[in-house]
C-alpha cells in the first residue's frame, strides 16, 4: 500500500473539530495522513520537522521564504480563517505553483441571509417594535407603520461586489429591486452579468433606499466612506455595514444615525468587544450585531468540505475549484485584520 | 357630455385618503362621480338615497337583500378592508352578476416580506442579540452562534397556501429550500405548480424546520392547531404565526414556546391590544409583532390602485382581474373578524 | 352506500381515452357515475334523458335555455376542447351558479415551449441550415452565421398577454430580454407584475426584435394586424404567429415575409389543411407548423387532470381552481372557431 | 505624456475587425499601442522584433521558451480563438506570472441557446414537419404529434459541466426539469450548487430523456461515448452533441440514430466539411448543424470586450476576471483541435 500524503493541520484560531464533520474528517483520513498538535497551535519545531514531507498545510502558519524552500513537496496551503495574511511569501508560492487557498466564501451565504433580514427589519421595525411589545408599549396595525416600506420594488445599492455581493444579489431577485453596484475592482460587464446597474459611488449613495456596505479592506480604501459620503445618503434610507468597520469613518456613521439621518444596522465594529460605554448602545434607529453574521456552525463545516474537495482535485492533478486562490496581482494588497478569530 | 357613473364611497374603517394617492384619486374622478360622507361612516339615509343610481360601492356597508334590490344599477362592491363579511346578500349579488371584490391581496406581499425576515431573525437571533447589545452583554462572533442556522437548504412548511403562501413562496426560491405545503382547499397539482411538495399536516409539522402558519379562518378550522399538533413539531424549529390567531390554541402555543420547545414569532393575537400582563411579553424565544405585518402605507395605496383598475375594466364590460372576487361556493364560509380595522 | 353523482361525458371532438389516463379515469370513477355514448357523439335523446340527474357535463354539447332548465342538478359544464362556444345559455348558468369551465390553459405550456424554440430557430437558422445540410450545401462555422443573433438581451414583444403570454414569459426570464406586452384587456399593473413593460401596439411593433402574436380572436379584433401594422416592424425582426390566423391579414403577412421584410414562423392558417398550391410553401424566411403547437398528448391528459381536480372541489362545495371559468362580462365576446378539433 | 504600452495583435484565424467593435477598438487604442500586420498572420521577424517591448499579445502565436525569455515586459497572452494550444511554454509563463487567457467562454451562451432550441425541436419535430409542409405532406394538430413531448418536467442529463453546461443550466430553470450532471473534473458540491444532481455516466445515460453532450476533449476522454454507452440510452430519448465530435464514436452514434434508437442533433463532425456522401445526410431523426452553434457575430465581439476589460484590470495591477486563465494543473491536458478556425 502506498503511503498517504502528509498534511499538516495547524488551523488556529480554528479547530479541526469545528471545520470537519465526522464524515468529512473520515473522508480526509482515507486519502491523507493528517498530523496536528495537541495544543491549539503547533510548536514551530514540530511544524518545521514535518514540513519537508508535507503536501498540504491546513492553517495560517507563517510561511516565510525559508519555509517555502524547505517544503519541497508542498502543493497547497489551505487558509481556514478567511483572509489572506501577509505572513506568506506568496511570490515564492506562485513560482512553485503552490496554491494558497482561502475559505472566505463560506461566510458569504450566512452574511447575505442576515443582511437581507436586517434590511427588512430596518424598514419594518421588527426588532424595535418587539422591544416596545416586551415593554407593553406596542402600537397595533397601522399605528406604528407610518415609516414601514416594502423592500420589493425599491432601489438597492451594493458597495463592493465580491463574494458577499454575489451571495446577496440572488436573494434580492424575487423582490424585483433596482440594484446598483459600485466596485472599482470590477469591469462594468461583470456587474451587468449579475443583474446589477454599474454605478458611481456618489450616485449610489444619493439614490438608493437600501445601501449594503460589502467592501473588503485594502490599504487603499480604509475609511473611504466618511462625512462627505454619508451626507449624500437620502433621509430615511437604510444602511447596512456588513463587511469591515475599517471602510467607514465609524464615529461619523454613528453620529449620522444618532441624528436620525438614516436607519442603520452594523455587524462590525472598530474594536471588538466594543466599549460598553459607547453611545451607540443607546441610540434609536440602529440594529447592533456583534460580528456574528458569518461565523455560524454550517459555515465552519463548509470549510472542511471545501478543503476536502480541493485537496482531492489537487491530488488528482486538477485545479482547485471551491476555495478562492490567491492571485499574483492582488494578494499583497489585502490588509484586513483577522475577522473570525 | 355624459354624466359620470355614481360611486358611493363609505370605506370605514378605511379612509379615501389612505387608499387613494392624489394621482389615483384624480384618475377615479375623471371617470366617476364619487360621493362620500364628511363623517367617518356614511349615514344610512344618505347611503339609501344614493343607492338607486350607484354603479359601485367602495366600502363594507351592510348590503342586505332589500338594498341589493333597490340598487338597480349596481355592478360592483369594492371591499377595501380585506375580508368578506356576512353583511351582504351574496346570493342576490351572484344572481345579478354584481361583483363583490376584496382587496385582501394587498397585504400578502408586506406579510411575506416580514415573515421571511422574522424567520431569519428567529434562526439567527438578530432581535435578541441586539437587545443583549443594548444591555452590554453581547457575544461576539461564534460565541452566540451555536444555534444559528441557514434558511438556505432547510425544509420549510406552509400551512395554508392562499395569497400569503403564494407571495412568500417566490421569496424563498433563491434559498433552495424544500417547501412543503398543506392546504385542504387546494388540489395537489396547484401546490406542485407553485413548486411546493403537497404534504399532510402531521408530516409537515414533524419534518419542517420552519413552519409558516398562513391559513385564513373559517367556521371549520378554528383552533385546528392545538396540543396534538404542536407536540409534533421538532425541537429547535421555527414557527411563525402570520394569518389569524384563531387558527391556533394560542395559550398552548405560548406554553410550548415558553418551555423552549421551538422558537416562534407571531403577528396576531387573540385580542388586540393584548393584555399588558400576559406572560408572553416575558418569555424568551419569541418575537412579538402587534399585527403590523400587512397594514403598511404602500398596501393601503395598492387598494386604491386595484379599485381603479377593476372599476375601469368593469366599465368597459370586462371582468375584474386584480381584486379577489367572491365565489358562490365559498364566500359564505369565511368568518374572520375584521383584521385591519 | 350513496349513489354516485351522475356525469354525462360527450367530449367530441375529444375522446375520454385521450383526456383521461387510466389512473385519472379510475379516480373519476370512484367519485362519479360517468355515462358516455358508444358513438363519437352522444345522441340527443340519450343526452336529454340523462340531463335531469346530471351534476356535470364533460363536453361541448349545446346547452340552450331549455336544457339548462331541465338540468336541475347541474353544477358544472367542463369544456374539454379549449374555447367558449356560443351554444350555451351562459346567462342562465350564471343565475344558477352553474360553472362553465374551459380547458384552454392546457395548451399554453406546449405552445410556449414551441414558440421559444421557433424564435431561436428563426434567429439561428436551425431548420434552414439543416435543409442545406441534407442537400449537401451546408456552410460551416461563421460562414452561414452573419445574421445569427442571440435571443439573450434582445427586445421581445408579446401581442396579447393571456394564458399563452403567461406561459411564455417565464421561459424568457433567463434570457434577460426586455419584454414589452400589449393587451387592451388588461391594466398595465398586471403586465408589470409579470415583468413586462406595458406598450402600445405601434411602439411594440416598431421596437421589438422578436414579436410573438398570442392574442385570441374576438368579434372586435379580427384582422387587427394588417399592412399598416406589419409596415412598422423593423427589418430583420422575427415574427411568430402562435394564436389564431384570424387576428392577422394573412396574405399581407405572407407577402411581407416573402419580400424578406422579416423572418417568421406560423402555427396557424386561415384554413386547415392549407391549400397545397399556396406560395407560402415555397418562400424562404418562414417556418411552417401545421397547428401542432398545442395539441400534444400531455396537454390532452392534462385536461382530464383538471376535470378531476375541479370536479372534486365542486363536490366538496369549493370553487374550481384549475380550469378557466366563464366570466359574465366577457364570455359572450369570444368568437373563435374550434381550434383543436 | 507617457508612452502607451505595446500590444502585439496577431489574432489569426481571427481578425481584429471581427473581435473589436469600433467602440471597443477605440477604447483599446486609448490605453495601448496596438501593432498588427497587414497580412492575416504576422511575419516571425516582425513579431520577434516587437516582442521585447510587448506587454500583451492578442493571438495564438507560438510562444516557446526562448520567446518567453525575450518577452521581458510581457504580462498577458490573450488567446482569441477558444482553446489552449500546446504551442506555449506554460511553465515559463506561470513562473513569471504571465497570464495566458482564453476566450472560450464567449461561445457558451450561443451554444446554450441553440442547444435548448434543438432539444425542443427534436421532441416537437419542428424542423422535420416544416420539411413535410414544404413538400405538401404536413399533418395537422394531433395527427403528427404522437411522439411530441414537453421539455418541462422531463429528466435532463448533461455530460460535462464546464462553461457550456453552466450556460445551459439556467435556461432550463423555468422548465423545472430534473437535471443530472456528470463531470469527473468537478466535485459533487459544484454540481449541486448549480442545481444539478450529480450522476454517474451510466445512470445518466439510462435515465435521461434529454442528453446534452457538452464535454471538452482531453487526451484521456477521446471517444469515451461508444457502443456500450449508447446502448444504455432509453428508446425515444433526445441526444445532442454540442461540444466535440471526438468525445464520441461518431459512426456508432450515427448508426444508432439511423436505426431509430433515439433522436439526435449534432453541431460537430469528425471532419469539417463532412463528406457529402456520408449517409448521415439521409437519415431521419437527426438535425444537422455545421458547427455554427458558437461562432456568431455577437460572440466574436464579446472576445474584444473581454480583452479590453481584462487588459485594463491587468494594467491597473488587478487580476483578470472575464477570460479563463490557464491553470498550472490542467493546461497541459487539453488536446482539442482548433474549433473556430
mmCIF file of C-alpha atoms in Angstrom, chain A residues 75 91 94-97 99 184-190 193 309-310 313-314 316-322 326-330 333, chain D residues 75 91 94-97 99 184-190 193 309-310 313-314 316-322 326-330 333:
data_model
loop_
_atom_site.group_PDB
_atom_site.id
_atom_site.type_symbol
_atom_site.label_atom_id
_atom_site.label_comp_id
_atom_site.label_asym_id
_atom_site.label_seq_id
_atom_site.Cartn_x
_atom_site.Cartn_y
_atom_site.Cartn_z
ATOM 1 C CA UNK A 75 1.310 21.780 -3.203
ATOM 2 C CA UNK A 91 5.871 35.170 -4.768
ATOM 3 C CA UNK A 94 3.492 31.351 -7.336
ATOM 4 C CA UNK A 95 6.890 30.376 -8.701
ATOM 5 C CA UNK A 96 6.402 26.842 -7.491
ATOM 6 C CA UNK A 97 2.687 26.653 -8.393
ATOM 7 C CA UNK A 99 -1.736 27.059 -4.311
ATOM 8 C CA UNK A 184 -13.720 49.740 -8.567
ATOM 9 C CA UNK A 185 -12.024 46.342 -8.909
ATOM 10 C CA UNK A 186 -14.510 45.046 -11.454
ATOM 11 C CA UNK A 187 -15.404 45.945 -15.022
ATOM 12 C CA UNK A 188 -18.990 47.019 -15.558
ATOM 13 C CA UNK A 189 -19.681 43.899 -17.596
ATOM 14 C CA UNK A 190 -19.337 41.712 -14.512
ATOM 15 C CA UNK A 193 -23.852 39.955 -15.809
ATOM 16 C CA UNK A 309 -12.950 18.784 -2.352
ATOM 17 C CA UNK A 310 -9.995 20.902 -3.399
ATOM 18 C CA UNK A 313 -8.764 17.672 -7.032
ATOM 19 C CA UNK A 314 -5.158 18.710 -6.454
ATOM 20 C CA UNK A 316 -5.670 14.126 -8.993
ATOM 21 C CA UNK A 317 -3.709 16.817 -10.823
ATOM 22 C CA UNK A 318 -6.685 19.100 -11.274
ATOM 23 C CA UNK A 319 -7.134 22.736 -10.369
ATOM 24 C CA UNK A 320 -8.993 23.628 -7.167
ATOM 25 C CA UNK A 321 -12.496 24.951 -7.792
ATOM 26 C CA UNK A 322 -14.068 25.685 -4.444
ATOM 27 C CA UNK A 326 -4.519 33.831 -4.116
ATOM 28 C CA UNK A 327 -3.899 35.827 -7.299
ATOM 29 C CA UNK A 328 -0.424 37.180 -8.042
ATOM 30 C CA UNK A 329 -1.749 40.608 -8.943
ATOM 31 C CA UNK A 330 -3.739 41.246 -5.787
ATOM 32 C CA UNK A 333 -2.970 44.286 -1.302
ATOM 33 C CA UNK D 75 2.156 40.311 -18.782
ATOM 34 C CA UNK D 91 5.531 26.588 -17.202
ATOM 35 C CA UNK D 94 3.476 30.594 -14.650
ATOM 36 C CA UNK D 95 6.951 31.263 -13.263
ATOM 37 C CA UNK D 96 6.784 34.828 -14.466
ATOM 38 C CA UNK D 97 3.095 35.337 -13.594
ATOM 39 C CA UNK D 99 -1.340 35.308 -17.696
ATOM 40 C CA UNK D 184 -15.318 13.775 -13.488
ATOM 41 C CA UNK D 185 -13.328 17.010 -13.142
ATOM 42 C CA UNK D 186 -15.688 18.517 -10.591
ATOM 43 C CA UNK D 187 -16.674 17.688 -7.021
ATOM 44 C CA UNK D 188 -20.331 16.946 -6.498
ATOM 45 C CA UNK D 189 -20.752 20.109 -4.457
ATOM 46 C CA UNK D 190 -20.209 22.253 -7.544
ATOM 47 C CA UNK D 193 -24.552 24.399 -6.258
ATOM 48 C CA UNK D 309 -11.789 44.530 -19.693
ATOM 49 C CA UNK D 310 -9.030 42.164 -18.634
ATOM 50 C CA UNK D 313 -7.532 45.282 -14.992
ATOM 51 C CA UNK D 314 -4.024 43.924 -15.559
ATOM 52 C CA UNK D 316 -4.154 48.524 -13.018
ATOM 53 C CA UNK D 317 -2.424 45.699 -11.194
ATOM 54 C CA UNK D 318 -5.592 43.676 -10.741
ATOM 55 C CA UNK D 319 -6.366 40.099 -11.638
ATOM 56 C CA UNK D 320 -8.280 39.369 -14.853
ATOM 57 C CA UNK D 321 -11.898 38.363 -14.247
ATOM 58 C CA UNK D 322 -13.520 37.764 -17.590
ATOM 59 C CA UNK D 326 -4.704 28.816 -17.895
ATOM 60 C CA UNK D 327 -4.265 26.767 -14.722
ATOM 61 C CA UNK D 328 -0.934 25.109 -13.959
ATOM 62 C CA UNK D 329 -2.584 21.825 -13.068
ATOM 63 C CA UNK D 330 -4.595 21.352 -16.230
ATOM 64 C CA UNK D 333 -4.066 18.275 -20.710
#
